[in-house]
Structure formats: structure tokens, C-alpha cells
Coordinates of C-alpha atoms and ligand atoms in Angstrom, one line a residue:
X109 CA 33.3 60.0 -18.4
X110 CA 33.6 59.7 -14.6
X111 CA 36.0 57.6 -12.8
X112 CA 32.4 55.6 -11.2
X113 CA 30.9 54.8 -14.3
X114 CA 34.4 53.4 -15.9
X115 CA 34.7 51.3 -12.8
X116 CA 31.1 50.5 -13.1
X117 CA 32.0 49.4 -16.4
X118 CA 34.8 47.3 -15.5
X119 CA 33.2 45.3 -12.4
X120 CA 30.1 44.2 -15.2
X121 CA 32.8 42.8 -17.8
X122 CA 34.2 40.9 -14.9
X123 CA 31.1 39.3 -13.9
X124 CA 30.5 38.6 -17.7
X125 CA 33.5 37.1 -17.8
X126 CA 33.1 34.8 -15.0
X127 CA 29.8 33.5 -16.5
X128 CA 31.8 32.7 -19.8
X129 CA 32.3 28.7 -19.2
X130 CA 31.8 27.9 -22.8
X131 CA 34.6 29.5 -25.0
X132 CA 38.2 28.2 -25.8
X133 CA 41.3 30.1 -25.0
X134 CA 41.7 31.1 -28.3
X135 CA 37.8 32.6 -28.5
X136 CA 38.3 34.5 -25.2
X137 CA 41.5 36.2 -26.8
X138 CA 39.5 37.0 -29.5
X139 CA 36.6 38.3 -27.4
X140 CA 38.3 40.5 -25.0
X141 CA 41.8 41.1 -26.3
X142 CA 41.2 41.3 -30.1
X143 CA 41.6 44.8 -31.8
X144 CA 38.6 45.2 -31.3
X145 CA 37.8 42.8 -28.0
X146 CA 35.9 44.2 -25.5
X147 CA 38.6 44.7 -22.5
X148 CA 40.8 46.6 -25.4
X149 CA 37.9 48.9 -26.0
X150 CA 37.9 49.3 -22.2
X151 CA 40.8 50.1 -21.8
X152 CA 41.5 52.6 -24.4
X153 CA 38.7 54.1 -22.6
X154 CA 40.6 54.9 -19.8
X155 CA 42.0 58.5 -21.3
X156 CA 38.4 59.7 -21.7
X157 CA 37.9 59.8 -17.8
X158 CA 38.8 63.2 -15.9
X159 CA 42.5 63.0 -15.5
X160 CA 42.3 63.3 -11.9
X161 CA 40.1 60.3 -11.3
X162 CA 42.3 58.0 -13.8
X163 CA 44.5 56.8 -11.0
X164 CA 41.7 55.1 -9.0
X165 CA 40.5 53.4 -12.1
X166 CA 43.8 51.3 -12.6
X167 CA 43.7 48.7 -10.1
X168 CA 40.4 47.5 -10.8
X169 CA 41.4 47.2 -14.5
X170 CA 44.5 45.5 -13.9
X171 CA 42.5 43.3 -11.2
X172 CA 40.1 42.9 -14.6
X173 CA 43.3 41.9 -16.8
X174 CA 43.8 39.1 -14.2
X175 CA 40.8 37.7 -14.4
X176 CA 41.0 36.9 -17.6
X177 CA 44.2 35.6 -17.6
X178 CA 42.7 33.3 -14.7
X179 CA 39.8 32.4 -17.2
X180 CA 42.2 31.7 -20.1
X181 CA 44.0 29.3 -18.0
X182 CA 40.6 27.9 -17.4
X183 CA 39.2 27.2 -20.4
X184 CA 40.9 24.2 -20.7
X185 CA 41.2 23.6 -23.9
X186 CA 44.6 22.4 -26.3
X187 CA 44.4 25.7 -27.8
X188 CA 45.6 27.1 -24.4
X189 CA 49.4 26.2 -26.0
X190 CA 48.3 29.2 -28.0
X191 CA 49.3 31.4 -25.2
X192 CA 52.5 29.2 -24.0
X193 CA 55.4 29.4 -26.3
X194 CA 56.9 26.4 -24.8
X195 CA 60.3 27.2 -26.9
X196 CA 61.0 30.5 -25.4
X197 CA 63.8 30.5 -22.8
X198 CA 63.3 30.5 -19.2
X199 CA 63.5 33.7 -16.8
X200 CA 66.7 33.2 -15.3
X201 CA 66.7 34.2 -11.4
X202 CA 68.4 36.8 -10.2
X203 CA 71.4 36.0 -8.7
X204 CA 73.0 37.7 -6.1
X205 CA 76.4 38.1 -4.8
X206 CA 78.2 38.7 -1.9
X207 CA 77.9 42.1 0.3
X208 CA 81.1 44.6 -0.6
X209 CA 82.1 44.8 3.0
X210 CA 82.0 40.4 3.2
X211 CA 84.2 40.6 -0.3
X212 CA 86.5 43.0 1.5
X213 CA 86.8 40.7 4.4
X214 CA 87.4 37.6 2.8
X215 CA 89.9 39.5 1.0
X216 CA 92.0 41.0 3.9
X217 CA 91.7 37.6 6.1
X218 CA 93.7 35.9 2.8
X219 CA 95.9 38.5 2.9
X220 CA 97.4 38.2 6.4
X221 CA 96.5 34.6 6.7
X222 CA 98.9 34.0 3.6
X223 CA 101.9 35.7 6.2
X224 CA 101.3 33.5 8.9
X225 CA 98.4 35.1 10.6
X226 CA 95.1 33.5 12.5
X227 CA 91.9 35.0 11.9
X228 CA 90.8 35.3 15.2
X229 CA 87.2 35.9 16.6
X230 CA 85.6 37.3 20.2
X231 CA 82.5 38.7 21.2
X232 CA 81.3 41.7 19.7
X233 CA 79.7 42.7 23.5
X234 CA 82.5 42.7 25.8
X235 CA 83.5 43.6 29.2
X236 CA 85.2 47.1 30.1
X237 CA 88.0 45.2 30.4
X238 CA 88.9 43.5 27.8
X239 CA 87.8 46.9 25.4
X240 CA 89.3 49.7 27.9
X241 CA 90.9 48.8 30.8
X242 CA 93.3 45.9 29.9
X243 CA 94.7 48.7 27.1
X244 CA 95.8 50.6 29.4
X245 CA 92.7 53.3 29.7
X246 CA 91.4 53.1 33.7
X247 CA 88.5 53.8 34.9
X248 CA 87.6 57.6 33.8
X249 CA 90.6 58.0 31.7
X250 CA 89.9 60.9 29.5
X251 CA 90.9 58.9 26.1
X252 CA 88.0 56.3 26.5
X253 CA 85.7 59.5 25.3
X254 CA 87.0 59.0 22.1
X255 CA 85.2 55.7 21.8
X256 CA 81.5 56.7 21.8
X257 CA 80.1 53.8 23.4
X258 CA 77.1 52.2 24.1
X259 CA 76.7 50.8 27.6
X260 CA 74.7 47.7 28.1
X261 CA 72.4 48.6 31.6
X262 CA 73.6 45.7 34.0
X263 CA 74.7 45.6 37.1
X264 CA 78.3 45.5 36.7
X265 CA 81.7 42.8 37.7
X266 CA 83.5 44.0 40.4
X267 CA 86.7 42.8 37.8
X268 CA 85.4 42.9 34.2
X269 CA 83.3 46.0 34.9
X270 CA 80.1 46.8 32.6
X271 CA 79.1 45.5 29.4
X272 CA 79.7 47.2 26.3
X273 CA 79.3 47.0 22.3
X274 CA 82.6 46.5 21.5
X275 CA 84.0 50.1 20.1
X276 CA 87.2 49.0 18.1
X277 CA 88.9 45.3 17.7
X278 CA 91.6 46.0 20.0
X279 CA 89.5 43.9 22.5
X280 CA 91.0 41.2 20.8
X281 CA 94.3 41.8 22.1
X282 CA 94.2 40.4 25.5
X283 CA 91.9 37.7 24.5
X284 CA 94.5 36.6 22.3
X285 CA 97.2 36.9 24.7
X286 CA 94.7 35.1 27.2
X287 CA 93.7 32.1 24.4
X288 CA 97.2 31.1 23.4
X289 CA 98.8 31.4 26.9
X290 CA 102.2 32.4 25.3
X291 CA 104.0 34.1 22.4
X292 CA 104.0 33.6 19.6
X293 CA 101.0 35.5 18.6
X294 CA 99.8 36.5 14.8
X295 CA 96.8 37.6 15.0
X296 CA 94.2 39.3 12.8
X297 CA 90.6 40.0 14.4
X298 CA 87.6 41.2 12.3
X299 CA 84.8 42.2 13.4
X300 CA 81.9 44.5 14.0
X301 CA 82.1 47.3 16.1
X302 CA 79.6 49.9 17.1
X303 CA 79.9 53.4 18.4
X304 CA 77.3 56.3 19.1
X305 CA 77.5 57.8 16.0
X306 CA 75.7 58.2 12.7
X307 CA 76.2 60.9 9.8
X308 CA 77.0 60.4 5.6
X309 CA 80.5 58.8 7.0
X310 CA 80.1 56.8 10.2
X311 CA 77.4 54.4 10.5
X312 CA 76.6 52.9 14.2
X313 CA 77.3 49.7 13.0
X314 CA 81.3 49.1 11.3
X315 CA 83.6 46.6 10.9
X316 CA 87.2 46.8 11.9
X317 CA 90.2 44.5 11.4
X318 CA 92.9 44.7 14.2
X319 CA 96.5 43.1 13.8
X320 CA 98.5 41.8 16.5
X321 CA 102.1 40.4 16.7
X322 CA 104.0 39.3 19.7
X323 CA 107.1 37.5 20.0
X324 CA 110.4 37.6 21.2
X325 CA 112.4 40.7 19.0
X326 CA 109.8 42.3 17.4
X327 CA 110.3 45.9 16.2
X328 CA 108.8 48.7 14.5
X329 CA 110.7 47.4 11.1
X330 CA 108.5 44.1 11.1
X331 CA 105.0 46.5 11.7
X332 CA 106.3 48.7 8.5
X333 CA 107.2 45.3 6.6
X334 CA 103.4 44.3 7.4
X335 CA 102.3 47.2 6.6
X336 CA 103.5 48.0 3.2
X337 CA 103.2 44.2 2.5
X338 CA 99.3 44.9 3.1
X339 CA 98.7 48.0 0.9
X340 CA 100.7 46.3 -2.0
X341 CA 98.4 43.5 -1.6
X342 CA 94.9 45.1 -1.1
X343 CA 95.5 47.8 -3.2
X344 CA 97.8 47.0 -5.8
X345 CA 101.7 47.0 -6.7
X346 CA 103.5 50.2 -5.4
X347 CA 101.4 51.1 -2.8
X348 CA 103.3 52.5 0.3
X349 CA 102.8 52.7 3.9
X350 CA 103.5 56.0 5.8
X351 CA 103.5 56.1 9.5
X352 CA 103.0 59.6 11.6
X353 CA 103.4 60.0 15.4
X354 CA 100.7 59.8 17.3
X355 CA 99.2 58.9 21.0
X356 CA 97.1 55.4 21.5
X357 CA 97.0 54.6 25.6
X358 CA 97.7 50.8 24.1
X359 CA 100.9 51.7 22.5
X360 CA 103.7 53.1 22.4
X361 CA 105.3 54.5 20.4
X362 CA 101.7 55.1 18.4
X363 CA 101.7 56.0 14.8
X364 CA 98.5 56.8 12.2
X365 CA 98.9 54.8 9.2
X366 CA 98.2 55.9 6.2
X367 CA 98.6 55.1 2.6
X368 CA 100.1 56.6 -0.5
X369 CA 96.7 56.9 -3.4
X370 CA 96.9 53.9 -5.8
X371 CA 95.1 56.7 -8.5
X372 CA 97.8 58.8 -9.1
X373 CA 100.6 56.9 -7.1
X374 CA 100.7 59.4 -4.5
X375 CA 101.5 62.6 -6.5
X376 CA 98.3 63.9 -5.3
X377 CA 94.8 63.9 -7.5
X378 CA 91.7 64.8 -6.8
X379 CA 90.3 61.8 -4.7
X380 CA 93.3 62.0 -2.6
X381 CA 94.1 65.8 -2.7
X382 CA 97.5 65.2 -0.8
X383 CA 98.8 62.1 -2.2
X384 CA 98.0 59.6 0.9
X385 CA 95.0 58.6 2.3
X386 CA 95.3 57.8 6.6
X387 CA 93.2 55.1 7.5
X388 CA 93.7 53.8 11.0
X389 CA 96.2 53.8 14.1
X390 CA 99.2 51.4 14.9
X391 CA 101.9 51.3 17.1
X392 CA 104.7 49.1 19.5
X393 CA 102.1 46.9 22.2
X394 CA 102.1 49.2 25.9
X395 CA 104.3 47.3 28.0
X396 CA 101.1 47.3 30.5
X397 CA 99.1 45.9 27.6
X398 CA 101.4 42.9 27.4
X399 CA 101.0 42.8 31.4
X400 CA 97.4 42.9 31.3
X401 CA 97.5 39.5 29.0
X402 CA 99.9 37.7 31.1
X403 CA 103.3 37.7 29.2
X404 CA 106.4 39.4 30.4
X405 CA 107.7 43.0 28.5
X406 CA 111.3 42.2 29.2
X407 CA 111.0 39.1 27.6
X408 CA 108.3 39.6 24.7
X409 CA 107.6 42.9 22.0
X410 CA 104.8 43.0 20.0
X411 CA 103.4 45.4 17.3
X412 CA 99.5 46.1 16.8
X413 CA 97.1 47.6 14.3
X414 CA 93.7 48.3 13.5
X415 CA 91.3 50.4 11.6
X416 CA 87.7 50.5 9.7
X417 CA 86.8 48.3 6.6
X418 CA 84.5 50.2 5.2
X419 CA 86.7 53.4 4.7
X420 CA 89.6 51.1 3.6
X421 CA 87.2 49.1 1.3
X422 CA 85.9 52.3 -0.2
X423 CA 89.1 53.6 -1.0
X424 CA 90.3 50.6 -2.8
X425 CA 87.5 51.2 -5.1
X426 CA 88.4 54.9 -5.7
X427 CA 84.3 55.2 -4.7
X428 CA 83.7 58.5 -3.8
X429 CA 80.4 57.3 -1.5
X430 CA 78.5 60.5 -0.1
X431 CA 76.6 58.7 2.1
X432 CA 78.4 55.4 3.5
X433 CA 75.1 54.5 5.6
X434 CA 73.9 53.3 1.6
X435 CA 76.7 50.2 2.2
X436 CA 73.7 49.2 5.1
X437 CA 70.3 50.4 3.9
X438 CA 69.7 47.1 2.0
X439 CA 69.4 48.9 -1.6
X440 CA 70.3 46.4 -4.0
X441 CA 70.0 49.4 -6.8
X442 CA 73.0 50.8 -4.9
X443 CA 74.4 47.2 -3.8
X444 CA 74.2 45.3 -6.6
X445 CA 76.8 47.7 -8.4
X446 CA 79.8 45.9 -6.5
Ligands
DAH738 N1 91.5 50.8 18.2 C1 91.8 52.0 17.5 C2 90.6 52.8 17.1 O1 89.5 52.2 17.0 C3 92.7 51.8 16.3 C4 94.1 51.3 16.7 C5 95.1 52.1 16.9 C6 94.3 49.9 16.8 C7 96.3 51.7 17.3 C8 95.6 49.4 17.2 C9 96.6 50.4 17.4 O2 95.8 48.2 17.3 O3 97.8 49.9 17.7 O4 90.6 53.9 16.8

């Protein structure tokens, strides 16, 4: 049989079925869906057309399968209940949950909060300023190239300078300083941050949490305390913090944190390969940092942190993601694993 005359076929039944006003749910069923009702028939038939033509055939039959659902409901009769089973349970919905990334936020603001920090939150477009130049990177200073960043086209303040998508959380410093006027500060700032770049591990879209402490006698002991008090807490009892030398225009001394693998408690395994997984930069606030936000580096110390949620999040999990732009593509096959 051709695909035409099965569709042929199928578009009389439905006009027969639409002239059928007399029957009773039950004598439809019977009729049409009965071993030997005509739409079974029909669509048994459906293997005898040329394979290649089969696939255009099965929307009008399922558009046929509706229509007598639709005439079912019509007949209007008490037999209907014959095609309700009123004592089955109802479809639950499907309930969703939080995204991975939100459950890791929540969890690392409780964290610092429960030390005496204050989740803190600024604009995610900010001036040159308050993302470059007020930590310590002028104008064309060679590390702002690290920070791929997208420029938003306005003309620009002759102070703040341009507009920008905020490249790391360290905006948040001087705001903070800025906001609270004077030490003490305990700060903890999470937020999205955007650079020019996109492959299987950076998306152009991240999030980022960035600590900051200031007070009066602060050293590089109380940024170790906070450190390790952090990896025990996010990722479980034992965890240590490692610090490494490094160079960050907004501190110094700079270190790169990293942390020893909660897998194989740092012995080295396959996820970790060395035993300790680096995940961001931290370091003793730039005395012209502290200048830039109005408090006195004789006077006050501070210590700062910061670095991405997703890598830290992912880690935590022992996920070994090959493509982190999935955490974004709104797959909830992928999504609703977490
Ligand atoms: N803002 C840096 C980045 O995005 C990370 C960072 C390094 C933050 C050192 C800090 C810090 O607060 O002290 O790469």
C-alpha cells in the first residue's frame, strides 16, 4: 500500500467518526478500538505501506487517535466512567530543585556568614574603577589583560572611567571599604562575573565569591585560619589549605590557594593527580588598595580572597564535568542529576 491511500484511509474514518452522534463511550470502544475495531485494523495496517513513506503517515493517525478520544469524551454517556478509573492515583508533577551553582552559593554564604562575615552585593556592570583601577592596575597596566573583558560602548567618566562587565568580585573591595566608611570589614561578595571567553571549562557567564577582611592587626595567620576553616567546611573534615607565592597588583604578598583532594586526602588519585586541587588567588590587601577605599595602611591590615564557584563546586562533587558550559545550557537531563 502507498503512504496516499493509507492516509486516504485515515482522513474517511475521521469524517465517519465525526458523523457518529449516536453511540455510547463504551460502543465507540468497541467499534474502533476492539480487537477487531476499525482504527485497530488501521493501524496494524501501517507496516504494509513502503517503509519509506511510513513516517508521513503517523501524524495523521495519531491526529485520528485524538479524535476519538475527543468523541469518547463526547458521547456523553455514564458509561464514559468506563474509561476513567477514578481510584487510580494522580500524576504527581515534577518537582524541581534548586540550580547546583544556587545550592553551592547558599552553601558558601552560611559558611562565612557563620564566622562573622556579610554577604555583600554590587553591580555586576561596573566602572574601570572600582574593577581595575582602585586595585591598583592603572590605566594600560599590562596585568588588566588577564581579565578578558567586555567593554560597554559609552562615552566614558573622566574619574570612574568606562563601563565594564564585572571580570572578578574584587570590585567589591572598595565598595565595601566605601559602604561601611571604616574598619571593621568582613566581607564575602558573590556574584556573577563575565569574561571573553568560552571553551569545555570557562563559560562567559561565572560566578565568583571574594573574601575581604580589614581591621586593625590582621595577618597572613587569620587568611590561613579562614582558609582552612573553609575547605573543612565545604568539603568535609581534614581538608587543608595550601598557599603558593604568587603576584595579584591588589595584594601583597599574593598567594594561589589551593586545596588538598577530599578523595584520597591529598596522597594524590586520579581526579587530583598531585594531591591538591588550586582554585583561586589570595593575598595581604595592597597598601594602595586600602588607599583607594579611604582607610589608612598604617593604621588598618586586611587580607582578601576570591575565586570561581563553579570549579570549586565541581570539585566538591568529585564531578569530572567535560564540558562545564552543560551547568548553563538549561538541560534538565544533565541538571536534574544534582
Ligand atoms: N580577582 C582574582 C581573579 O579573578 C582572584 C583574586 C586573587 C581575588 C587574589 C582576591 C585576591 O581577592 O586577593 O583572578
Amino acid at each position: 500500500m502507498t503512504g496516499t491511500t493509507y492516509i486516504q484511509q485515515i482522513e474517511l474514518m475521521q469524517r465517519t467518526l465525526r458523523a457518529e452522534t449516536g453511540l455510547s463511550a463504551n460502543e465507540l470502544q468497541q467499534k474502533y478500538l476492539g480487537v477487531n475495531g476499525a482504527f485497530t485494523l488501521l493501524a496494524k495496517q501501517i507496516t504494509e505501506i513502503d517503509p519509506g513513506d511510513r513516517k508521513v503517515a503517523g501524524q495523521p493517525l495519531n491526529n485520528l487517535k485524538n479524535a476519538l478520544a475527543t468523541a469518547v469524551a463526547a458521547a456523553n454517556n455514564p458509561s464514559v466512567k468506563a474509561w476513567v478509573d477514578l481510584s487510580l492515583p494522580g500524576r504527581r508533577p515534577a518537582v524541581g530543585h534548586v540550580h547546583p551553582i544556587s545550592q553551592a552559593m547558599a552553601e558558601i554564604t552560611k559558611i562565612f556568614t557563620s564566622i562573622g562575615f556579610t554577604r555583600a552585593r554590587y553591580p555586576e556592570i561596573d566602572w574601570d574603577w572600582y574593577v581595575f583601577e582602585s586595585l591598583n592596575m592603572p590605566p594600560d597596566h599590562p596585568a588588566r589583560d588577564e581579565w578578558e573583558t567586555f567593554f560597554v560602548a559609552h562615552a566614558p567618566d573622566e574619574k570612574m572611567g568606562q563601563m565594564v562587565l564585572t571580570t572578578h568580585t574584587s570590585n567589591g573591595q572598595v565598595r565595601e571599604m566605601e559602604r561601611l566608611g571604616k574598619p571593621p570589614i568582613r566581607m564575602i561578595n558573590i556574584a556573577r562575573c563575565y569574561r571573553r571567553q568560552q571553551d569545555v571549562t570557562h563559560t562567559q557567564m561565572f560566578h565568583q565569591f571574594e573574601g575581604l577582611v580589614v581591621d586593625k592587626g590582621i595577618t597572613i595567620q587569620h587568611l590561613k585560619g579562614t582558609l582552612d576553616y573553609f575547605a573543612e567546611q565545604f568539603y568535609g573534615p581534614g581538608t587543608k589549605s595550601r598557599i603558593r607565592p604568587f603576584h595579584f597588583q591588589f595584594t601583597e604578598p599574593s598567594f594561589e590557594v589551593d586545596f588538598s583532594c577530599h578523595l584520597c586526602g591529598g596522597t594524590g588519585c586520579k581526579f587530583c593527580k598531585s594531591g591538591w586541587h588550586e582554585v583561586g588567588g589570595c593575598g595581604m590587601v595592597h597598601p594602595n588598595v586600602l588607599r583607594a577605599g579611604g582607610i589608612d595602611p598604617d593604621v588598618y591590615t586586611g587580607f582578601a580572597f576570591g575565586w570561581g564557584i563553579e570549579r570549586t563546586y565541581t570539585l566538591k562533587e568529585g564531578l569530572a564535568i567535560d564540558d562545564i558550559r552543560l551547568l548553563y545550557s538549561g538541560d534538565l537531563q544533565f541538571l536534574e542529576q544534582f
